Amino acid sequence: MDKLRGKQEAEKGSRANLDRVVGYLQEIMKSDPNFAQEVEKLALEIHAESLCWS
């Protein structure tokens, strides 16, 4: 997270791009439980770190 913080290109993303990625991830996660667990773990780590910075 620190590598991206303060970098305008990394922070500006669009809602449309985010929604597209979410759709892809959801489909892959349905078919690959191991990948789903890895993504969920990563999401929890990112969320926990973001709480430290708020």
mmCIF file of N, CA and C in Angstrom:
data_model
loop_
_atom_site.group_PDB
_atom_site.id
_atom_site.type_symbol
_atom_site.label_atom_id
_atom_site.label_comp_id
_atom_site.label_asym_id
_atom_site.label_seq_id
_atom_site.Cartn_x
_atom_site.Cartn_y
_atom_site.Cartn_z
ATOM 1 N N MET A 1 0.814 -1.187 0.000
ATOM 2 C CA MET A 1 0.000 0.000 0.000
ATOM 3 C C MET A 1 0.860 1.254 0.000
ATOM 4 N N ASP A 2 1.920 1.276 0.781
ATOM 5 C CA ASP A 2 2.770 2.462 0.844
ATOM 6 C C ASP A 2 3.361 2.797 -0.519
ATOM 7 N N LYS A 3 3.634 1.778 -1.320
ATOM 8 C CA LYS A 3 4.226 2.013 -2.640
ATOM 9 C C LYS A 3 3.286 2.811 -3.536
ATOM 10 N N LEU A 4 1.990 2.707 -3.305
ATOM 11 C CA LEU A 4 1.013 3.386 -4.146
ATOM 12 C C LEU A 4 0.525 4.699 -3.550
ATOM 13 N N ARG A 5 0.643 4.847 -2.251
ATOM 14 C CA ARG A 5 0.132 6.035 -1.572
ATOM 15 C C ARG A 5 0.819 7.293 -2.097
ATOM 16 N N GLY A 6 0.013 8.300 -2.440
ATOM 17 C CA GLY A 6 0.550 9.559 -2.914
ATOM 18 C C GLY A 6 0.871 9.594 -4.400
ATOM 19 N N LYS A 7 0.683 8.503 -5.090
ATOM 20 C CA LYS A 7 0.952 8.462 -6.533
ATOM 21 C C LYS A 7 -0.373 8.648 -7.262
ATOM 22 N N GLN A 8 -0.498 9.779 -7.921
ATOM 23 C CA GLN A 8 -1.767 10.150 -8.546
ATOM 24 C C GLN A 8 -2.281 9.104 -9.522
ATOM 25 N N GLU A 9 -1.415 8.550 -10.338
ATOM 26 C CA GLU A 9 -1.858 7.551 -11.317
ATOM 27 C C GLU A 9 -2.444 6.324 -10.626
ATOM 28 N N ALA A 10 -1.860 5.911 -9.519
ATOM 29 C CA ALA A 10 -2.343 4.731 -8.805
ATOM 30 C C ALA A 10 -3.630 5.030 -8.052
ATOM 31 N N GLU A 11 -3.788 6.255 -7.589
ATOM 32 C CA GLU A 11 -4.935 6.598 -6.757
ATOM 33 C C GLU A 11 -6.161 7.030 -7.550
ATOM 34 N N LYS A 12 -5.980 7.484 -8.782
ATOM 35 C CA LYS A 12 -7.115 8.090 -9.470
ATOM 36 C C LYS A 12 -8.079 7.093 -10.096
ATOM 37 N N GLY A 13 -7.723 5.915 -10.448
ATOM 38 C CA GLY A 13 -8.585 4.901 -11.038
ATOM 39 C C GLY A 13 -10.039 5.313 -11.242
ATOM 40 N N SER A 14 -10.738 4.618 -12.075
ATOM 41 C CA SER A 14 -12.135 4.952 -12.335
ATOM 42 C C SER A 14 -13.051 3.872 -11.772
ATOM 43 N N ARG A 15 -14.259 4.267 -11.480
ATOM 44 C CA ARG A 15 -15.258 3.331 -10.966
ATOM 45 C C ARG A 15 -15.545 2.248 -12.013
ATOM 46 N N ALA A 16 -15.596 2.643 -13.273
ATOM 47 C CA ALA A 16 -15.874 1.672 -14.342
ATOM 48 C C ALA A 16 -14.793 0.598 -14.400
ATOM 49 N N ASN A 17 -13.534 0.999 -14.282
ATOM 50 C CA ASN A 17 -12.438 0.023 -14.297
ATOM 51 C C ASN A 17 -12.501 -0.878 -13.076
ATOM 52 N N LEU A 18 -12.806 -0.302 -11.922
ATOM 53 C CA LEU A 18 -12.919 -1.095 -10.701
ATOM 54 C C LEU A 18 -14.039 -2.119 -10.838
ATOM 55 N N ASP A 19 -15.187 -1.686 -11.339
ATOM 56 C CA ASP A 19 -16.315 -2.604 -11.511
ATOM 57 C C ASP A 19 -15.969 -3.747 -12.463
ATOM 58 N N ARG A 20 -15.211 -3.456 -13.512
ATOM 59 C CA ARG A 20 -14.803 -4.483 -14.470
ATOM 60 C C ARG A 20 -13.918 -5.524 -13.778
ATOM 61 N N VAL A 21 -12.949 -5.053 -13.006
ATOM 62 C CA VAL A 21 -12.043 -5.968 -12.302
ATOM 63 C C VAL A 21 -12.814 -6.805 -11.291
ATOM 64 N N VAL A 22 -13.743 -6.186 -10.581
ATOM 65 C CA VAL A 22 -14.552 -6.917 -9.601
ATOM 66 C C VAL A 22 -15.308 -8.051 -10.285
ATOM 67 N N GLY A 23 -15.891 -7.768 -11.426
ATOM 68 C CA GLY A 23 -16.623 -8.805 -12.161
ATOM 69 C C GLY A 23 -15.738 -9.979 -12.540
ATOM 70 N N TYR A 24 -14.554 -9.675 -13.047
ATOM 71 C CA TYR A 24 -13.612 -10.740 -13.408
ATOM 72 C C TYR A 24 -13.217 -11.558 -12.179
ATOM 73 N N LEU A 25 -12.886 -10.863 -11.097
ATOM 74 C CA LEU A 25 -12.474 -11.565 -9.876
ATOM 75 C C LEU A 25 -13.584 -12.467 -9.352
ATOM 76 N N GLN A 26 -14.810 -11.971 -9.354
ATOM 77 C CA GLN A 26 -15.920 -12.776 -8.849
ATOM 78 C C GLN A 26 -16.085 -14.062 -9.653
ATOM 79 N N GLU A 27 -15.967 -13.974 -10.963
ATOM 80 C CA GLU A 27 -16.106 -15.166 -11.802
ATOM 81 C C GLU A 27 -14.982 -16.166 -11.549
ATOM 82 N N ILE A 28 -13.763 -15.682 -11.468
ATOM 83 C CA ILE A 28 -12.625 -16.574 -11.228
ATOM 84 C C ILE A 28 -12.721 -17.196 -9.840
ATOM 85 N N MET A 29 -13.123 -16.389 -8.856
ATOM 86 C CA MET A 29 -13.214 -16.887 -7.484
ATOM 87 C C MET A 29 -14.270 -17.981 -7.356
ATOM 88 N N LYS A 30 -15.341 -17.911 -8.151
ATOM 89 C CA LYS A 30 -16.374 -18.950 -8.126
ATOM 90 C C LYS A 30 -15.819 -20.294 -8.581
ATOM 91 N N SER A 31 -14.910 -20.261 -9.547
ATOM 92 C CA SER A 31 -14.411 -21.510 -10.123
ATOM 93 C C SER A 31 -13.119 -22.008 -9.482
ATOM 94 N N ASP A 32 -12.484 -21.182 -8.651
ATOM 95 C CA ASP A 32 -11.202 -21.566 -8.047
ATOM 96 C C ASP A 32 -11.180 -21.186 -6.569
ATOM 97 N N PRO A 33 -11.626 -22.100 -5.697
ATOM 98 C CA PRO A 33 -11.708 -21.800 -4.266
ATOM 99 C C PRO A 33 -10.369 -21.406 -3.639
ATOM 100 N N ASN A 34 -9.278 -21.994 -4.103
ATOM 101 C CA ASN A 34 -7.969 -21.633 -3.544
ATOM 102 C C ASN A 34 -7.619 -20.186 -3.870
ATOM 103 N N PHE A 35 -7.868 -19.792 -5.104
ATOM 104 C CA PHE A 35 -7.632 -18.408 -5.501
ATOM 105 C C PHE A 35 -8.542 -17.477 -4.705
ATOM 106 N N ALA A 36 -9.788 -17.888 -4.506
ATOM 107 C CA ALA A 36 -10.734 -17.081 -3.735
ATOM 108 C C ALA A 36 -10.217 -16.841 -2.320
ATOM 109 N N GLN A 37 -9.669 -17.866 -1.694
ATOM 110 C CA GLN A 37 -9.120 -17.712 -0.344
ATOM 111 C C GLN A 37 -7.944 -16.746 -0.336
ATOM 112 N N GLU A 38 -7.092 -16.823 -1.337
ATOM 113 C CA GLU A 38 -5.945 -15.917 -1.419
ATOM 114 C C GLU A 38 -6.401 -14.469 -1.585
ATOM 115 N N VAL A 39 -7.394 -14.252 -2.444
ATOM 116 C CA VAL A 39 -7.904 -12.897 -2.673
ATOM 117 C C VAL A 39 -8.555 -12.357 -1.405
ATOM 118 N N GLU A 40 -9.335 -13.185 -0.728
ATOM 119 C CA GLU A 40 -9.993 -12.751 0.504
ATOM 120 C C GLU A 40 -8.966 -12.408 1.580
ATOM 121 N N LYS A 41 -7.916 -13.201 1.691
ATOM 122 C CA LYS A 41 -6.859 -12.917 2.662
ATOM 123 C C LYS A 41 -6.172 -11.592 2.335
ATOM 124 N N LEU A 42 -5.862 -11.391 1.071
ATOM 125 C CA LEU A 42 -5.230 -10.146 0.643
ATOM 126 C C LEU A 42 -6.136 -8.949 0.926
ATOM 127 N N ALA A 43 -7.425 -9.096 0.650
ATOM 128 C CA ALA A 43 -8.378 -8.010 0.910
ATOM 129 C C ALA A 43 -8.422 -7.666 2.394
ATOM 130 N N LEU A 44 -8.390 -8.675 3.247
ATOM 131 C CA LEU A 44 -8.381 -8.425 4.693
ATOM 132 C C LEU A 44 -7.112 -7.700 5.122
ATOM 133 N N GLU A 45 -5.979 -8.086 4.557
ATOM 134 C CA GLU A 45 -4.713 -7.422 4.885
ATOM 135 C C GLU A 45 -4.733 -5.960 4.443
ATOM 136 N N ILE A 46 -5.255 -5.708 3.251
ATOM 137 C CA ILE A 46 -5.338 -4.336 2.746
ATOM 138 C C ILE A 46 -6.269 -3.517 3.630
ATOM 139 N N HIS A 47 -7.398 -4.094 3.993
ATOM 140 C CA HIS A 47 -8.354 -3.384 4.842
ATOM 141 C C HIS A 47 -7.742 -3.064 6.203
ATOM 142 N N ALA A 48 -7.057 -4.032 6.794
ATOM 143 C CA ALA A 48 -6.427 -3.814 8.098
ATOM 144 C C ALA A 48 -5.381 -2.707 8.012
ATOM 145 N N GLU A 49 -4.604 -2.699 6.940
ATOM 146 C CA GLU A 49 -3.581 -1.662 6.783
ATOM 147 C C GLU A 49 -4.218 -0.302 6.559
ATOM 148 N N SER A 50 -5.318 -0.262 5.825
ATOM 149 C CA SER A 50 -5.973 1.029 5.576
ATOM 150 C C SER A 50 -6.548 1.599 6.866
ATOM 151 N N LEU A 51 -6.952 0.736 7.796
ATOM 152 C CA LEU A 51 -7.445 1.215 9.088
ATOM 153 C C LEU A 51 -6.330 1.868 9.889
ATOM 154 N N CYS A 52 -5.119 1.375 9.720
ATOM 155 C CA CYS A 52 -3.967 1.950 10.421
ATOM 156 C C CYS A 52 -3.656 3.347 9.914
ATOM 157 N N TRP A 53 -3.979 3.625 8.656
ATOM 158 C CA TRP A 53 -3.653 4.920 8.043
ATOM 159 C C TRP A 53 -4.790 5.920 8.153
ATOM 160 N N SER A 54 -5.934 5.514 8.669
ATOM 161 C CA SER A 54 -7.057 6.456 8.742
ATOM 162 C C SER A 54 -7.160 7.126 10.085
#
